[in-house]
GROMACS .gro file of C-alpha atoms in nm:
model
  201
    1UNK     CA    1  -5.257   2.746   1.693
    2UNK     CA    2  -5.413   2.564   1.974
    3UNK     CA    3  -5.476   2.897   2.223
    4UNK     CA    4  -5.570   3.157   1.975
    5UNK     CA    5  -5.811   2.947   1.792
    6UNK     CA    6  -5.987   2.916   2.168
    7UNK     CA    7  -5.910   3.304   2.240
    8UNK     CA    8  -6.063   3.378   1.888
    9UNK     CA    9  -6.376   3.154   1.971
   10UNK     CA   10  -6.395   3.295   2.312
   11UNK     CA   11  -6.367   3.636   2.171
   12UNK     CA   12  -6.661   3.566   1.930
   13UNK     CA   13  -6.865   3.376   2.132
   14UNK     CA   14  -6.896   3.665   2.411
   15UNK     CA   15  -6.970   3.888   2.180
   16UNK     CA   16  -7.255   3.683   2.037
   17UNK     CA   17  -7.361   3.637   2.432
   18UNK     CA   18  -7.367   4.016   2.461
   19UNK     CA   19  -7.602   4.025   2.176
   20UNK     CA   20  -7.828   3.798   2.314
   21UNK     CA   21  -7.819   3.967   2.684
   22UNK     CA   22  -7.893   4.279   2.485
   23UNK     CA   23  -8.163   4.124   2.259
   24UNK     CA   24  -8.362   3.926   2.590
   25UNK     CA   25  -8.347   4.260   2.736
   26UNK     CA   26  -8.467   4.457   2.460
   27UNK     CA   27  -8.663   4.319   2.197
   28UNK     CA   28  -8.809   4.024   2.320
   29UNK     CA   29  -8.780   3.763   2.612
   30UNK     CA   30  -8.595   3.414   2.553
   31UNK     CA   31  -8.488   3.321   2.892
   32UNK     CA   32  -8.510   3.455   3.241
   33UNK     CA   33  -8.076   3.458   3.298
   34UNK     CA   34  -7.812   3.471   2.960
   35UNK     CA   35  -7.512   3.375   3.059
   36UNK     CA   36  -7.235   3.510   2.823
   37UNK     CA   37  -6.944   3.322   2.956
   38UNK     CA   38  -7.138   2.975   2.814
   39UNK     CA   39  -7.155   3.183   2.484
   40UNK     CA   40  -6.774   3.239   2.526
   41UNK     CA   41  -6.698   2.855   2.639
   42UNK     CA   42  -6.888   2.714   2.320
   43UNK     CA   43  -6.725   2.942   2.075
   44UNK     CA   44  -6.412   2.864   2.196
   45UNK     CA   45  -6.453   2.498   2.100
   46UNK     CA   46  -6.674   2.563   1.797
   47UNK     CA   47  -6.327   2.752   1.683
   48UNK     CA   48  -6.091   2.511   1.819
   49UNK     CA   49  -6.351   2.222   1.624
   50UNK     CA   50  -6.366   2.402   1.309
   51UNK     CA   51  -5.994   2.474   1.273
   52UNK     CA   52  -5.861   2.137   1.361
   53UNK     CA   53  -6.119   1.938   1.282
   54UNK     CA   54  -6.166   1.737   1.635
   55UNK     CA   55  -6.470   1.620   1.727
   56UNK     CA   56  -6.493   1.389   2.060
   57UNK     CA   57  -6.151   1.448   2.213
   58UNK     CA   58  -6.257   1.863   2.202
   59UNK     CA   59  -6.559   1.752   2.370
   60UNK     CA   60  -6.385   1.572   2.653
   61UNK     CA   61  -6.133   1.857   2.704
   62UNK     CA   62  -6.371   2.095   2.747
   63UNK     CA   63  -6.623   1.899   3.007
   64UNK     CA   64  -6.288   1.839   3.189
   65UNK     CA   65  -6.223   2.250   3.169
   66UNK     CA   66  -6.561   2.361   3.270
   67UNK     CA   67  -6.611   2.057   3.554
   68UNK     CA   68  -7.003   2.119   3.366
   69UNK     CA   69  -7.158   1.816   3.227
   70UNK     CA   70  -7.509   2.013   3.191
   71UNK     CA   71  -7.275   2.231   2.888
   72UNK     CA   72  -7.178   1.888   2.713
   73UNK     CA   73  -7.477   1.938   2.469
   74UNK     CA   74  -7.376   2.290   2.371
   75UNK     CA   75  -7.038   2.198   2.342
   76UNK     CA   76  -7.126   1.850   2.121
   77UNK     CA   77  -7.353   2.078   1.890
   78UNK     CA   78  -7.111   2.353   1.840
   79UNK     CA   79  -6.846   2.136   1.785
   80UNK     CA   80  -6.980   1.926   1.543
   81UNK     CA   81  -7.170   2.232   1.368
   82UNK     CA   82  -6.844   2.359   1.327
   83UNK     CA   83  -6.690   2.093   1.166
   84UNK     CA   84  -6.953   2.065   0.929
   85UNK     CA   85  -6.952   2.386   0.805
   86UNK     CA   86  -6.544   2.350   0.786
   87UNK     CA   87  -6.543   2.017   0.585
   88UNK     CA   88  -6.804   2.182   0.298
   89UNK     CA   89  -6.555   2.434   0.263
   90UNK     CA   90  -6.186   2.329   0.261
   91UNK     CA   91  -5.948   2.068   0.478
   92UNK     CA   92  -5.861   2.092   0.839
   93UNK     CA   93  -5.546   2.320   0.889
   94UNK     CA   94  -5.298   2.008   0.959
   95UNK     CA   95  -5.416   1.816   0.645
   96UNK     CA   96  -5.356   2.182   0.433
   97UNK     CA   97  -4.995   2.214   0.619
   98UNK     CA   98  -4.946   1.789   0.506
   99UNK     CA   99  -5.047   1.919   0.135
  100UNK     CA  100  -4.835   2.289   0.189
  101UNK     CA  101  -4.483   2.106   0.346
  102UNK     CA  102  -4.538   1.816   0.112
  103UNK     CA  103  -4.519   1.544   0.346
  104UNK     CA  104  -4.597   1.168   0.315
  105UNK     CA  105  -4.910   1.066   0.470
  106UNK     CA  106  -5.120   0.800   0.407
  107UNK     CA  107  -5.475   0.910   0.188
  108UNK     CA  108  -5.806   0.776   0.262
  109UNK     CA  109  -5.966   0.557   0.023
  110UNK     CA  110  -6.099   0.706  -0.247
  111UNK     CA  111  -6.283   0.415  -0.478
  112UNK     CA  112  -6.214   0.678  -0.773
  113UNK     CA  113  -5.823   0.689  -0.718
  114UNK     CA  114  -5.694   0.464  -1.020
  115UNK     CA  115  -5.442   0.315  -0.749
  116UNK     CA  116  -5.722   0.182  -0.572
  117UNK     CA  117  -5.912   0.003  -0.903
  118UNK     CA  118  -5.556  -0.172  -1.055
  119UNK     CA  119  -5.380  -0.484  -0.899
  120UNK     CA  120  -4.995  -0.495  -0.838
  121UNK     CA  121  -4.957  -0.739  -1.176
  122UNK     CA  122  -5.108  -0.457  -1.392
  123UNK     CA  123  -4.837  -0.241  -1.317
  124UNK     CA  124  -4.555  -0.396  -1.292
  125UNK     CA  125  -4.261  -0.535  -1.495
  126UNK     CA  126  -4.308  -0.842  -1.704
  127UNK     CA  127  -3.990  -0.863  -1.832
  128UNK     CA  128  -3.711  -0.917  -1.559
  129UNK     CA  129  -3.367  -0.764  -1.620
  130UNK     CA  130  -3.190  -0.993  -1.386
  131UNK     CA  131  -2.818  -1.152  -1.351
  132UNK     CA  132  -2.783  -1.539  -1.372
  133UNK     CA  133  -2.555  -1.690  -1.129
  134UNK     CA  134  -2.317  -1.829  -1.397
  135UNK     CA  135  -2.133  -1.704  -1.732
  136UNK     CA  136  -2.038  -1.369  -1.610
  137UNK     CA  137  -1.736  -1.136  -1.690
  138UNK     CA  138  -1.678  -0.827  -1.533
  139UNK     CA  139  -1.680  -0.675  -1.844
  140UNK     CA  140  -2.062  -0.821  -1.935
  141UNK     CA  141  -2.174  -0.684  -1.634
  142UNK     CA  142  -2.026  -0.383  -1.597
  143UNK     CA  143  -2.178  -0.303  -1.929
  144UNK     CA  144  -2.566  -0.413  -1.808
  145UNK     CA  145  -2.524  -0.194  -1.544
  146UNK     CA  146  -2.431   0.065  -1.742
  147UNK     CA  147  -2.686   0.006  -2.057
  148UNK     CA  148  -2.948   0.037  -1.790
  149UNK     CA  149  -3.065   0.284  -1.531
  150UNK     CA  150  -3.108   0.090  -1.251
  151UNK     CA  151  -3.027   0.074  -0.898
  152UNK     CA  152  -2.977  -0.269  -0.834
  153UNK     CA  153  -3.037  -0.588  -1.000
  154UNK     CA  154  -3.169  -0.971  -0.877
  155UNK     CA  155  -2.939  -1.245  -0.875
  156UNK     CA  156  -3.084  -1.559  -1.060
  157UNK     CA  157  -3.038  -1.913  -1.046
  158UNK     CA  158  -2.999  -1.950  -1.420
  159UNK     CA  159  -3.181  -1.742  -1.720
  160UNK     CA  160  -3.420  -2.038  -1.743
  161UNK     CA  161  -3.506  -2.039  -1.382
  162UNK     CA  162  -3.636  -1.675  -1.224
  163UNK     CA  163  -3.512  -1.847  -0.826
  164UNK     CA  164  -3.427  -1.531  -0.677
  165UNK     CA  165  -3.092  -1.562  -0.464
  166UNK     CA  166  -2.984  -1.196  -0.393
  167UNK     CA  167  -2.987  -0.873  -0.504
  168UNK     CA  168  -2.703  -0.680  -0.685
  169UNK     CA  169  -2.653  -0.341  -0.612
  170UNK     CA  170  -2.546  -0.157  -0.897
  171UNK     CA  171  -2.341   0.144  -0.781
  172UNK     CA  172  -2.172  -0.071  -0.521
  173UNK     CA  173  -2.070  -0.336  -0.806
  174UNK     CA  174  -1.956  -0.066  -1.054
  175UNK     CA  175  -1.715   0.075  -0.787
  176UNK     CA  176  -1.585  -0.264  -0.682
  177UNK     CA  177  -1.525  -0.337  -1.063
  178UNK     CA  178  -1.361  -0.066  -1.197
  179UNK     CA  179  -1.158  -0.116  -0.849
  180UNK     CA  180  -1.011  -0.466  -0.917
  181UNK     CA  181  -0.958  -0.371  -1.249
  182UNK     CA  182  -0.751  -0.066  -1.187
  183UNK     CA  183  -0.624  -0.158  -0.841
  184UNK     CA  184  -0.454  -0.544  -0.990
  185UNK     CA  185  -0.399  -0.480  -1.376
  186UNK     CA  186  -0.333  -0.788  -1.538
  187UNK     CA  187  -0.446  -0.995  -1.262
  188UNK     CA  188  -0.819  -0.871  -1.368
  189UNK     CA  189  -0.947  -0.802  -1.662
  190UNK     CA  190  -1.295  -0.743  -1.809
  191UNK     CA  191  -1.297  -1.065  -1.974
  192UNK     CA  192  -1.219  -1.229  -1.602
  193UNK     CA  193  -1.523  -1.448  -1.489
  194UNK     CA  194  -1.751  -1.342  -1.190
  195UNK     CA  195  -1.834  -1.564  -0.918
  196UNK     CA  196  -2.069  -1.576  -0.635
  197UNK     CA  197  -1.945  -1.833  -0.424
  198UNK     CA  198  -2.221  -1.806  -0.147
  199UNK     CA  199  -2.500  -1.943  -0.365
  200UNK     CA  200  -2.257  -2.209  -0.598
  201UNK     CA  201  -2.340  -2.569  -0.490
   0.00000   0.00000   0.00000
């Protein structure tokens, strides 16, 4: 991507100094010397700009090409020219490839976005499906888990006091359940109380 956007640019860019050479020859005098090869350097990073959408770092990596700082200018207005003209039509080619592929990346703000005009508490759950630390069977939560669809659940201090002390995972405490249950018989049955001994005082 990187190359043939400059051998594109480059490509373009002599042409257009051709045309000029051709036209200050021709038609009508602009300057005493046209030097296509500048034509061919600035259309090469008026590509490179316009396809990738980089502005100052382009800038530098050309000066540091050319060893010119008298084509900084031409390089600064091409550049930016380019990118410009690029943004009033669509998105730089790595944001398109981001929105192609899918990938996770992280928006600018946009004071329209809904996300951006709502606070976390206007969004979120009021009511807390939790597990209290005491009165538990295997049997009462093995059927939470399974009345609702959710990964994991938070361990409470009591059902009058949301203290969060853990968090239950609920495939991992399904499978541990219908373990013991199967694995010791009549040792454990649903009916057979649940502790959590690291948070009892």
């Amino acid at each position: 991507l990187f190359v043939p956007s400059l051998f594109m640019g480059a490509l373009l860019g002599r042409m257009t100094g051709n045309v000029m050479v051709y036209l200050n020859a021709q038609v009508w005098t602009i300057s005493d010397r046209i030097e296509p090869g500048v034509y061919a350097m600035v259309g090469a990073a008026a590509m490179l700009g316009g396809v990738c959408r980089v502005t100052i770092s382009l800038t530098v990596i050309m000066f540091e090409l050319t060893g010119g700082l008298q084509y900084v200018v031409p390089f600064m207005v091409g550049i930016l020219t380019a990118k410009v003209v690029g943004d009033a039509m669509n998105d730089g080619i790595y944001d398109s490839y981001i929105q192609i592929r899918k990938y996770p990346f992280l928006h600018q703000h946009d004071a329209a976005d809904p996300m951006f005009q709502q606070s976390a508490d206007s969004i979120m759950e009021n009511q807390v499906f939790g597990v209290s630390l005491y009165g538990n069977t295997i049997g009462s939560l093995l059927n939470k888990f399974r009345q609702y669809n959710f990964h994991g659940f938070p361990l409470l201090a009591s059902s009058e006091h949301d203290v969060l002390l853990g968090y239950l995972h609920t495939d991992e405490m399904k499978s541990h359940f219908e373990k013991v249950v199967s694995s010791w018989g009549a040792a454990y049955t649903l009916d057979s109380p649940v502790r959590f001994k690291r948070f009892e005082q």
